[in-house]
XYZ file of N, CA, C and O in Angstrom:
792
model
N 0.819 -1.205 0.022
C 0.039 -0.021 0.031
C 0.871 1.281 0.043
O 0.464 2.191 -0.647
N 1.932 1.305 0.757
C 2.888 2.435 0.707
C 3.741 2.435 -0.507
O 4.586 1.576 -0.639
N 3.449 3.355 -1.447
C 4.152 3.392 -2.723
C 5.505 4.215 -2.505
O 5.534 4.966 -1.512
N 6.351 4.179 -3.540
C 7.433 5.085 -3.508
C 7.074 6.437 -3.964
O 6.559 6.639 -5.105
N 7.162 7.390 -3.053
C 6.718 8.813 -3.324
C 7.910 9.804 -3.151
O 8.763 9.553 -2.321
N 7.889 10.878 -3.853
C 8.887 11.986 -3.581
C 8.421 12.672 -2.339
O 9.192 13.224 -1.599
N 7.105 12.673 -2.109
C 6.573 13.088 -0.749
C 6.146 11.766 -0.064
O 6.184 10.673 -0.616
N 5.755 11.872 1.173
C 5.235 10.711 1.906
C 3.922 10.305 1.165
O 3.254 11.089 0.558
N 3.498 9.034 1.331
C 2.261 8.538 0.752
C 1.074 9.415 1.317
O 0.802 9.395 2.521
N 0.368 10.007 0.270
C -0.809 10.851 0.769
C -2.129 10.065 0.918
O -3.066 10.548 1.269
N -2.031 8.767 0.556
C -3.230 7.930 0.578
C -4.024 7.901 1.887
O -5.222 8.059 1.954
N -3.341 7.853 2.962
C -4.071 7.812 4.310
C -4.916 9.077 4.528
O -6.097 8.988 5.014
N -4.387 10.171 4.183
C -5.191 11.415 4.409
C -6.351 11.513 3.446
O -7.473 11.944 3.831
N -6.203 11.018 2.165
C -7.287 11.029 1.301
C -8.369 10.083 1.811
O -9.599 10.284 1.612
N -7.970 8.860 2.291
C -8.960 7.893 2.860
C -9.712 8.482 4.106
O -10.921 8.327 4.216
N -8.940 9.284 4.904
C -9.573 9.925 5.970
C -10.628 10.969 5.487
O -11.760 11.069 6.055
N -10.300 11.691 4.449
C -11.243 12.633 3.888
C -12.428 11.906 3.293
O -13.570 12.401 3.400
N -12.248 10.771 2.695
C -13.311 9.957 2.074
C -14.167 9.537 3.279
O -15.441 9.608 3.143
N -13.640 9.118 4.368
C -14.431 8.749 5.557
C -15.294 9.917 6.035
O -16.513 9.637 6.408
N -14.811 11.058 6.088
C -15.596 12.229 6.503
C -16.899 12.340 5.537
O -17.960 12.469 6.119
N -16.647 12.219 4.255
C -17.744 12.401 3.338
C -18.700 11.180 3.535
O -19.970 11.389 3.529
N -18.174 10.012 3.627
C -19.014 8.819 3.879
C -19.852 8.878 5.058
O -21.036 8.521 5.020
N -19.303 9.316 6.195
C -20.062 9.413 7.421
C -21.092 10.510 7.257
O -22.252 10.296 7.789
N -20.736 11.631 6.664
C -21.681 12.738 6.505
C -22.880 12.355 5.610
O -24.000 12.493 5.981
N -22.625 11.780 4.491
C -23.678 11.326 3.635
C -24.414 10.183 4.187
O -25.669 10.013 4.060
N -23.732 9.270 4.971
C -24.431 8.215 5.599
C -25.494 8.729 6.471
O -26.648 8.224 6.542
N -25.046 9.730 7.357
C -26.031 10.335 8.239
C -27.242 10.984 7.575
O -28.389 10.838 7.919
N -26.877 11.614 6.378
C -28.052 12.185 5.599
C -29.027 11.019 5.173
O -30.235 11.278 5.303
N -28.494 9.991 4.631
C -29.325 9.000 3.962
C -30.027 8.214 5.158
O -31.052 7.614 4.883
N -29.542 8.245 6.362
C -30.322 7.606 7.479
C -31.305 8.561 8.074
O -32.017 8.309 8.974
N -31.441 9.802 7.513
C -32.418 10.851 8.044
C -31.929 11.452 9.264
O -32.823 12.022 10.052
N -30.659 11.418 9.582
C -30.125 12.029 10.876
C -29.770 13.568 10.710
O -29.313 14.140 11.639
N -29.820 14.100 9.518
C -29.350 15.486 9.308
C -30.525 16.319 8.868
O -31.097 16.080 7.773
N -30.895 17.303 9.695
C -31.929 18.279 9.351
C -31.436 19.255 8.306
O -30.260 19.300 8.036
N -32.351 19.944 7.689
C -32.051 20.816 6.681
C -30.909 21.930 7.225
O -30.030 22.283 6.490
N -31.046 22.271 8.495
C -30.151 23.172 9.084
C -28.707 22.603 9.252
O -27.735 23.404 9.476
N -28.535 21.405 9.069
C -27.224 20.773 9.173
C -26.504 20.760 7.692
O -25.319 20.464 7.699
N -27.190 21.042 6.697
C -26.631 20.910 5.341
C -25.463 21.868 5.177
O -24.416 21.473 4.589
N -25.493 23.153 5.626
C -24.332 24.008 5.434
C -23.083 23.483 6.112
O -21.980 23.615 5.644
N -23.313 22.833 7.296
C -22.214 22.259 8.050
C -21.572 21.035 7.258
O -20.368 20.928 7.182
N -22.434 20.274 6.706
C -21.978 19.132 5.833
C -21.213 19.673 4.663
O -20.141 19.157 4.389
N -21.683 20.787 4.076
C -20.979 21.317 2.923
C -19.569 21.839 3.321
O -18.587 21.607 2.626
N -19.479 22.400 4.436
C -18.168 22.915 4.966
C -17.185 21.838 5.128
O -16.029 21.889 4.707
N -17.565 20.658 5.653
C -16.701 19.542 5.802
C -16.313 18.880 4.500
O -15.212 18.449 4.277
N -17.301 18.939 3.562
C -16.909 18.479 2.131
C -15.877 19.311 1.472
O -15.033 18.755 0.829
N -15.981 20.684 1.688
C -14.998 21.578 1.142
C -13.592 21.203 1.712
O -12.635 21.227 0.931
N -13.536 20.940 2.945
C -12.282 20.532 3.546
C -11.723 19.239 2.944
O -10.543 19.144 2.610
N -12.592 18.267 2.760
C -12.282 16.970 2.078
C -11.804 17.210 0.723
O -10.881 16.569 0.260
N -12.361 18.205 -0.006
C -11.902 18.443 -1.320
C -10.413 18.869 -1.366
O -9.691 18.316 -2.142
N -10.022 19.700 -0.397
C -8.638 20.169 -0.391
C -7.701 18.874 -0.098
O -6.580 18.831 -0.760
N -8.029 18.073 0.813
C -7.194 16.951 1.109
C -7.151 15.951 -0.131
O -6.068 15.530 -0.547
N -8.338 15.644 -0.690
C -8.287 14.690 -1.822
C -7.578 15.249 -2.989
O -6.892 14.490 -3.771
N -7.843 16.581 -3.313
C -7.098 17.038 -4.458
C -5.641 17.054 -4.332
O -4.855 16.655 -5.214
N -5.138 17.468 -3.157
C -3.681 17.427 -2.828
C -3.149 15.973 -3.019
O -2.122 15.837 -3.610
N -3.793 15.027 -2.402
C -3.367 13.722 -2.400
C -3.439 13.143 -3.813
O -2.456 12.451 -4.253
N -4.362 13.519 -4.599
C -4.536 12.996 -6.021
C -3.378 13.570 -6.907
O -2.862 12.783 -7.641
N -3.060 14.834 -6.743
C -1.910 15.468 -7.504
C -0.642 14.738 -7.197
O 0.148 14.479 -8.073
N -0.368 14.498 -5.855
C 0.844 13.846 -5.471
C 0.880 12.381 -6.046
O 1.926 12.004 -6.597
N -0.280 11.709 -5.997
C -0.285 10.342 -6.569
C -0.028 10.363 -8.141
O 0.723 9.509 -8.577
N -0.678 11.351 -8.763
C -0.525 11.340 -10.255
C 1.062 11.736 -10.574
O 1.569 11.101 -11.528
N 1.633 12.647 -9.789
C 3.032 12.994 -9.993
C 3.880 11.777 -9.894
O 4.875 11.604 -10.531
N 3.454 10.802 -9.002
C 4.334 9.573 -8.740
C 3.801 8.444 -9.546
O 4.035 7.267 -9.172
N 3.037 8.677 -10.539
C 2.624 7.723 -11.507
C 1.653 6.666 -10.969
O 1.619 5.578 -11.412
N 0.859 7.074 -9.845
C -0.046 6.138 -9.384
C -1.472 6.473 -10.004
O -2.185 7.292 -9.599
N -1.654 5.875 -11.194
C -2.739 6.207 -11.999
C -4.136 5.961 -11.406
O -5.047 6.798 -11.485
N -4.269 4.920 -10.709
C -5.631 4.600 -10.127
C -5.927 5.623 -9.003
O -6.912 6.315 -9.034
N -5.069 5.602 -7.889
C -5.307 6.406 -6.741
C -5.402 7.881 -7.127
O -6.246 8.633 -6.688
N -4.457 8.310 -8.024
C -4.373 9.687 -8.368
C -5.668 10.200 -9.024
O -6.233 11.257 -8.702
N -6.071 9.416 -10.037
C -7.230 9.811 -10.830
C -8.561 9.759 -9.927
O -9.407 10.578 -10.018
N -8.628 8.730 -9.112
C -9.798 8.650 -8.257
C -9.882 9.763 -7.229
O -10.891 10.365 -7.103
N -8.752 10.049 -6.568
C -8.729 11.092 -5.615
C -9.065 12.478 -6.245
O -9.828 13.267 -5.601
N -8.548 12.725 -7.419
C -8.779 14.056 -8.073
C -10.235 14.114 -8.431
O -10.917 15.117 -8.263
N -10.794 12.995 -9.039
C -12.154 12.941 -9.398
C -13.081 13.131 -8.250
O -13.984 13.966 -8.319
N -12.757 12.417 -7.144
C -13.549 12.555 -5.957
C -13.467 13.934 -5.332
O -14.553 14.424 -4.783
N -12.330 14.586 -5.393
C -12.229 15.882 -4.824
C -13.147 16.821 -5.581
O -13.811 17.731 -4.935
N -13.320 16.644 -6.859
C -14.121 17.559 -7.666
C -15.610 17.249 -7.490
O -16.389 18.241 -7.270
N -15.991 15.989 -7.482
C -17.411 15.613 -7.494
C -17.942 15.138 -6.231
O -19.101 15.500 -5.827
N -17.303 14.288 -5.538
C -17.794 13.705 -4.299
C -17.619 14.759 -3.166
O -18.392 14.701 -2.163
N -16.681 15.747 -3.371
C -16.486 16.820 -2.318
C -16.961 18.110 -2.786
O -17.951 18.649 -2.230
N -16.327 18.796 -3.706
C -16.537 20.098 -4.076
C -18.021 20.311 -4.702
O -18.772 21.037 -4.205
N -18.290 19.527 -5.703
C -19.661 19.624 -6.329
C -20.670 19.213 -5.394
O -21.753 19.977 -5.375
N -20.466 18.225 -4.560
C -21.500 17.827 -3.660
C -21.621 18.822 -2.532
O -22.779 19.031 -2.014
N -20.612 19.520 -2.113
C -20.680 20.509 -1.205
C -21.484 21.716 -1.695
O -22.315 22.301 -0.963
N -21.236 22.094 -2.883
C -21.927 23.274 -3.527
C -23.370 22.928 -3.661
O -24.326 23.661 -3.359
N -23.618 21.646 -4.114
C -25.068 21.113 -4.248
C -25.717 21.097 -2.973
O -26.838 21.528 -2.850
N -25.093 20.704 -1.872
C -25.690 20.718 -0.574
C -26.135 22.084 -0.125
O -27.178 22.347 0.412
N -25.151 23.070 -0.307
C -25.475 24.481 -0.006
C -26.646 24.934 -0.889
O -27.499 25.689 -0.374
N -26.615 24.724 -2.196
C -27.671 25.054 -3.040
C -29.058 24.545 -2.533
O -30.021 25.285 -2.553
N -29.097 23.260 -2.213
C -30.354 22.665 -1.758
C -30.789 23.366 -0.429
O -32.026 23.620 -0.233
N -29.848 23.704 0.467
C -30.198 24.357 1.703
C -30.922 25.714 1.330
O -31.991 25.961 1.944
N -30.316 26.513 0.511
C -30.919 27.801 0.190
C -32.183 27.635 -0.503
O -33.171 28.420 -0.370
N -32.258 26.737 -1.492
C -33.451 26.570 -2.190
C -34.655 26.171 -1.325
O -35.802 26.707 -1.364
N -34.426 25.201 -0.368
C -35.426 24.871 0.567
C -35.797 26.014 1.486
O -36.968 26.232 1.736
N -34.877 26.720 1.945
C -35.136 27.891 2.802
C -35.942 28.977 2.116
O -36.786 29.769 2.712
N -35.799 29.150 0.787
C -36.518 30.082 0.040
C -37.825 29.463 -0.601
O -38.434 30.043 -1.475
N -38.146 28.315 -0.156
C -39.407 27.669 -0.567
C -39.436 26.947 -1.894
O -40.496 26.724 -2.469
N -38.305 26.722 -2.443
C -38.160 25.950 -3.674
C -37.860 24.503 -3.450
O -37.256 24.122 -2.385
N -38.367 23.679 -4.319
C -38.015 22.240 -4.249
C -36.956 21.928 -5.199
O -36.982 22.116 -6.384
N -35.729 21.445 -4.741
C -34.626 21.098 -5.546
C -35.002 20.021 -6.592
O -35.648 19.056 -6.203
N -34.699 20.266 -7.764
C -34.929 19.252 -8.849
C -33.812 18.296 -8.937
O -32.955 18.361 -9.813
N -33.711 17.375 -7.922
C -32.532 16.511 -7.809
C -32.403 15.506 -8.891
O -31.317 14.905 -8.936
N -33.400 15.302 -9.766
C -33.281 14.384 -10.838
C -32.138 14.652 -11.714
O -31.495 13.767 -12.248
N -31.758 15.941 -11.852
C -30.553 16.288 -12.753
C -29.325 15.672 -12.079
O -28.387 15.231 -12.763
N -29.228 15.598 -10.750
C -28.140 15.039 -10.136
C -27.976 13.564 -10.262
O -26.902 12.962 -10.290
N -29.196 12.906 -10.537
C -29.078 11.463 -10.846
C -28.276 11.209 -12.058
O -27.486 10.296 -12.191
N -28.435 12.110 -13.092
C -27.612 11.901 -14.257
C -26.220 12.327 -14.082
O -25.300 11.670 -14.661
N -25.902 13.242 -13.175
C -24.492 13.597 -12.907
C -23.843 12.489 -12.150
O -22.781 12.119 -12.451
N -24.535 11.946 -11.112
C -24.023 10.835 -10.325
C -23.832 9.633 -11.183
O -22.932 8.746 -10.889
N -24.519 9.494 -12.244
C -24.326 8.370 -13.187
C -22.931 8.350 -13.738
O -22.258 7.338 -13.789
N -22.331 9.509 -14.048
C -20.994 9.610 -14.531
C -20.095 9.231 -13.485
O -19.086 8.402 -13.742
N -20.302 9.665 -12.205
C -19.416 9.354 -11.111
C -19.460 7.765 -10.839
O -18.342 7.101 -10.593
N -20.608 7.163 -10.833
C -20.761 5.782 -10.600
C -20.132 4.990 -11.777
O -19.522 4.007 -11.436
N -20.354 5.368 -13.008
C -19.707 4.655 -14.107
C -18.149 4.768 -14.044
O -17.522 3.765 -14.210
N -17.687 5.965 -13.753
C -16.182 6.095 -13.678
C -15.649 5.258 -12.667
O -14.796 4.351 -12.900
N -16.270 5.212 -11.423
C -15.679 4.425 -10.319
C -15.792 2.947 -10.608
O -14.878 2.133 -10.394
N -16.918 2.555 -11.168
C -17.182 1.160 -11.437
C -16.155 0.636 -12.445
O -15.532 -0.432 -12.373
N -15.849 1.489 -13.428
C -14.893 0.996 -14.560
C -13.422 0.960 -14.041
O -12.667 0.236 -14.655
N -13.083 1.771 -13.040
C -11.738 1.709 -12.489
C -11.578 0.700 -11.292
O -10.461 0.441 -10.859
N -12.731 0.190 -10.859
C -12.695 -0.735 -9.718
C -11.746 -1.883 -9.870
O -10.967 -2.231 -8.955
N -11.660 -2.537 -11.065
C -10.731 -3.645 -11.180
C -9.288 -3.249 -10.870
O -8.511 -4.175 -10.446
N -8.867 -2.091 -11.072
C -7.550 -1.617 -10.733
C -7.221 -1.805 -9.275
O -6.085 -2.046 -8.869
N -8.244 -1.652 -8.410
C -8.065 -1.805 -6.969
C -7.957 -3.188 -6.495
O -7.610 -3.542 -5.297
N -8.142 -4.256 -7.369
C -7.877 -5.671 -7.023
C -6.471 -5.845 -6.792
O -6.083 -6.881 -6.156
N -5.653 -4.929 -7.243
C -4.129 -5.128 -7.086
C -3.648 -4.373 -5.759
O -2.544 -4.332 -5.404
N -4.666 -3.788 -5.050
C -4.343 -3.238 -3.774
C -4.840 -4.164 -2.630
O -5.353 -5.215 -2.897
N -4.663 -3.789 -1.440
C -5.220 -4.657 -0.322
C -6.654 -4.846 -0.537
O -7.472 -4.019 -1.043
N -7.055 -6.070 -0.255
C -8.475 -6.446 -0.551
C -9.471 -5.664 0.276
O -10.643 -5.525 -0.064
N -8.982 -5.057 1.354
C -9.941 -4.208 2.125
C -10.299 -2.936 1.287
O -11.422 -2.455 1.248
N -9.274 -2.356 0.667
C -9.512 -1.126 -0.179
C -10.411 -1.515 -1.375
O -11.295 -0.727 -1.782
N -10.251 -2.727 -1.936
C -11.066 -3.266 -3.043
C -12.522 -3.288 -2.570
O -13.406 -2.819 -3.227
N -12.744 -3.792 -1.369
C -14.106 -3.752 -0.786
C -14.660 -2.394 -0.536
O -15.792 -2.183 -0.924
N -13.838 -1.451 -0.105
C -14.258 -0.009 0.021
C -14.836 0.446 -1.302
O -15.868 1.160 -1.399
N -14.030 0.238 -2.381
C -14.423 0.728 -3.679
C -15.695 0.128 -4.139
O -16.631 0.727 -4.671
N -15.845 -1.196 -3.952
C -17.128 -1.907 -4.321
C -18.292 -1.293 -3.602
O -19.396 -1.063 -4.134
N -18.149 -1.084 -2.233
C -19.233 -0.545 -1.484
C -19.583 0.856 -1.921
O -20.798 1.197 -2.031
N -18.522 1.710 -2.328
C -18.857 2.983 -2.801
C -19.597 2.911 -4.164
O -20.527 3.692 -4.546
N -19.211 1.892 -5.015
C -19.799 1.676 -6.296
C -21.355 1.492 -6.063
O -22.160 2.012 -6.732
N -21.635 0.633 -5.182
C -23.031 0.244 -4.833
C -23.798 1.404 -4.357
O -24.929 1.680 -4.855
N -23.140 2.215 -3.531
C -23.788 3.470 -2.989
C -24.041 4.419 -4.123
O -25.141 4.953 -4.253
N -23.075 4.656 -5.005
C -23.310 5.612 -6.057
C -24.359 5.156 -6.980
O -25.210 6.003 -7.433
N -24.503 3.921 -7.422
C -25.582 3.444 -8.274
C -26.902 3.505 -7.606
O -27.909 3.866 -8.297
N -26.961 3.375 -6.248
C -28.244 3.616 -5.589
C -28.608 5.038 -5.577
O -29.834 5.378 -5.824
N -27.584 5.929 -5.443
C -27.882 7.454 -5.480
C -28.314 7.800 -6.881
O -29.253 8.544 -7.019
N -27.762 7.213 -7.911
C -28.182 7.473 -9.311
C -29.762 7.186 -9.393
O -30.495 8.058 -9.915
N -30.190 6.011 -8.925
C -31.554 5.652 -8.994
C -32.445 6.522 -8.069
O -33.597 6.915 -8.447
N -31.996 6.859 -6.941
C -32.789 7.642 -5.966
C -32.980 9.078 -6.562
O -34.113 9.560 -6.577
N -31.895 9.691 -7.011
C -32.013 11.064 -7.482
C -32.785 11.185 -8.858
O -33.486 12.099 -9.028
N -32.606 10.114 -9.716
C -33.280 10.152 -10.923
C -34.766 9.722 -10.814
O -35.571 9.875 -11.764
N -35.112 9.131 -9.684
C -36.511 8.703 -9.465
C -36.828 7.318 -10.073
O -37.965 6.976 -10.223
N -35.757 6.601 -10.436
C -35.940 5.301 -11.067
C -36.400 4.174 -10.117
O -36.875 3.140 -10.578
N -36.152 4.317 -8.872
C -36.451 3.265 -7.878
C -37.862 3.469 -7.194
O -38.203 4.571 -6.884
N -38.545 2.335 -7.077
C -39.907 2.442 -6.467
C -39.961 2.660 -4.975
O -40.860 3.286 -4.506
N -38.930 2.084 -4.299
C -39.013 2.238 -2.815
C -37.784 2.936 -2.309
O -36.765 2.279 -1.974
N -37.796 4.305 -2.251
C -36.579 5.036 -1.936
C -36.081 4.682 -0.491
O -34.832 4.775 -0.318
N -36.950 4.397 0.374
C -36.513 4.166 1.781
C -35.461 3.001 1.885
O -34.478 3.204 2.607
N -35.751 1.942 1.322
C -34.869 0.824 1.422
C -33.502 1.097 0.748
O -32.465 0.786 1.213
N -33.564 1.881 -0.385
C -32.301 2.199 -1.082
C -31.446 3.214 -0.247
O -30.292 3.197 -0.303
N -32.150 4.133 0.492
C -31.446 5.042 1.328
C -30.661 4.284 2.376
O -29.598 4.674 2.726
N -31.211 3.268 2.916
C -30.593 2.431 3.962
C -29.356 1.805 3.321
O -28.225 1.708 4.002
N -29.465 1.246 2.103
C -28.303 0.624 1.425
C -27.155 1.665 1.263
O -26.021 1.332 1.547
N -27.560 2.821 0.712
C -26.566 3.895 0.518
C -25.877 4.266 1.850
O -24.635 4.238 1.853
N -26.654 4.544 2.883
C -26.104 4.915 4.133
C -25.139 3.850 4.691
O -23.967 4.181 5.075
N -25.498 2.586 4.757
C -24.652 1.603 5.357
C -23.416 1.259 4.468
O -22.394 0.907 5.049
N -23.566 1.312 3.172
C -22.438 1.093 2.388
C -21.356 2.191 2.554
O -20.180 1.923 2.698
N -21.849 3.456 2.715
C -20.964 4.562 2.982
C -20.301 4.530 4.381
O -19.194 4.784 4.452
N -21.166 4.263 5.342
C -20.634 4.201 6.735
C -19.617 3.084 6.819
O -18.437 3.301 7.402
N -19.861 1.896 6.305
C -18.835 0.828 6.354
C -17.552 1.217 5.615
O -16.507 1.004 6.031
N -17.753 1.866 4.459
C -16.630 2.335 3.681
C -15.701 3.250 4.453
O -14.518 3.271 4.467
N -16.454 4.193 5.190
C -15.742 5.149 5.970
C -14.878 4.509 7.128
O -13.697 4.808 7.305
N -15.482 3.475 7.815
C -14.752 2.777 8.833
C -13.572 2.060 8.253
O -12.471 2.067 8.799
N -13.839 1.398 7.075
C -12.665 0.581 6.461
C -11.609 1.538 5.999
O -10.429 1.197 6.090
N -12.031 2.718 5.380
C -11.008 3.629 4.955
C -10.189 4.186 6.033
O -8.910 4.312 5.919
N -10.788 4.438 7.201
C -10.010 4.923 8.397
C -9.070 3.872 8.901
O -7.865 4.049 9.217
N -9.468 2.605 8.849
C -8.695 1.464 9.246
C -7.393 1.321 8.299
O -6.353 1.232 8.775
N -7.684 1.450 7.048
C -6.650 1.333 6.038
C -5.624 2.490 6.258
O -4.367 2.252 6.287
N -6.164 3.671 6.459
C -5.282 4.880 6.697
C -4.394 4.611 7.912
O -3.186 4.858 7.924
N -4.928 4.251 8.994
C -4.193 3.932 10.257
C -3.171 2.859 10.020
O -1.973 2.948 10.404
N -3.580 1.816 9.278
C -2.670 0.697 9.038
C -1.459 1.158 8.219
O -0.255 0.824 8.587
N -1.683 1.922 7.131
C -0.587 2.373 6.325
C 0.345 3.261 7.065
O 1.534 3.078 6.939
N -0.250 4.229 7.771
C 0.684 5.119 8.553
C 1.473 4.339 9.633
O 2.698 4.505 9.653
N 0.869 3.594 10.457
C 1.534 2.842 11.542
C 2.558 1.834 11.013
O 3.700 1.716 11.458
N 2.027 1.026 9.962
C 3.042 0.036 9.382
C 4.172 0.679 8.726
O 5.246 0.112 8.798
N 3.998 1.861 8.062
C 5.105 2.547 7.574
C 5.993 3.066 8.491
O 7.274 2.892 8.448
N 5.495 3.731 9.556
C 6.359 4.325 10.661
C 7.164 3.277 11.343
O 8.360 3.517 11.557
N 6.529 2.166 11.609
C 7.230 1.115 12.389
C 8.066 0.125 11.517
O 8.841 -0.644 12.007
N 7.788 0.218 10.194
C 8.534 -0.697 9.259
C 8.132 -2.130 9.446
O 8.908 -2.967 9.028
N 6.997 -2.420 9.958
C 6.504 -3.725 10.203
C 4.981 -3.735 10.326
O 4.407 -2.730 10.633
N 4.332 -4.879 10.129
C 2.812 -4.820 10.353
C 2.460 -4.666 11.767
O 2.483 -5.500 12.578
N 1.913 -3.469 11.954
C 1.295 -3.187 13.293
C -0.183 -3.446 13.229
O -0.823 -4.128 14.135
N -0.828 -2.996 12.081
C -2.205 -3.442 11.838
C -2.220 -4.296 10.663
O -1.485 -4.131 9.601
N -2.977 -5.363 10.677
C -3.117 -6.339 9.666
C -3.789 -5.770 8.329
O -4.843 -5.159 8.399
N -3.141 -5.921 7.305
C -3.723 -5.622 5.932
C -3.637 -6.889 5.049
O -2.478 -7.394 4.915
N -4.723 -7.293 4.525
C -4.657 -8.551 3.709
C -4.063 -8.202 2.377
O -3.967 -7.101 1.939
N -3.574 -9.305 1.761
C -2.893 -9.170 0.438
C -3.921 -8.735 -0.612
O -5.087 -8.896 -0.413
N -3.395 -8.250 -1.716
C -4.270 -7.949 -2.923
C -4.909 -9.209 -3.411
O -4.310 -10.360 -3.291
N -6.105 -9.048 -4.020
C -6.689 -10.208 -4.663
C -5.880 -10.635 -5.964
O -5.870 -11.849 -6.290
N -5.323 -9.670 -6.656
C -4.533 -9.911 -7.739
C -3.177 -9.461 -7.516
O -2.915 -8.278 -7.163
N -2.107 -10.262 -7.771
C -0.779 -9.815 -7.523
C -0.051 -9.260 -8.733
O -0.567 -9.330 -9.811
């Protein structure tokens, strides 16, 4: 997991930022965030954008094509665009407008398709990270259906999204901790399974 970098490996910070977004969105899909909480969610997403963009650029500089592209893509759409969208929804609701979220279903389709198509690259990473990516794939495709209105029972799909994201957040934090501690100590402090594909 720890690649050769001219900087230290930025992956753990990017996974931590991903966890922030996953926990925040998980809470939203579980119905735990009132409208008044949306600007706070947006603020944390903007912070995550900075972390993921920085990590992505470092990864790309060091020829890590999968992590670099996914982090940069996520910084733009999972963090920055989602943060702006969250703020927009807040103000629209406060001014008595109903957000037409179906357009976001089409936007999320690009994100879901992008991540799904790069998922096989993560089979060469620790299998826990591969699982994180698959869970986020599932969550994104559910969001596509929810926002576009294609699913008949939104409540059950919201639960799927929430728990896929929350589990991804926990696993991402575990991987981040493992990479940092294992690298600092030069030996396995936290267990990380081998890649599915060598």
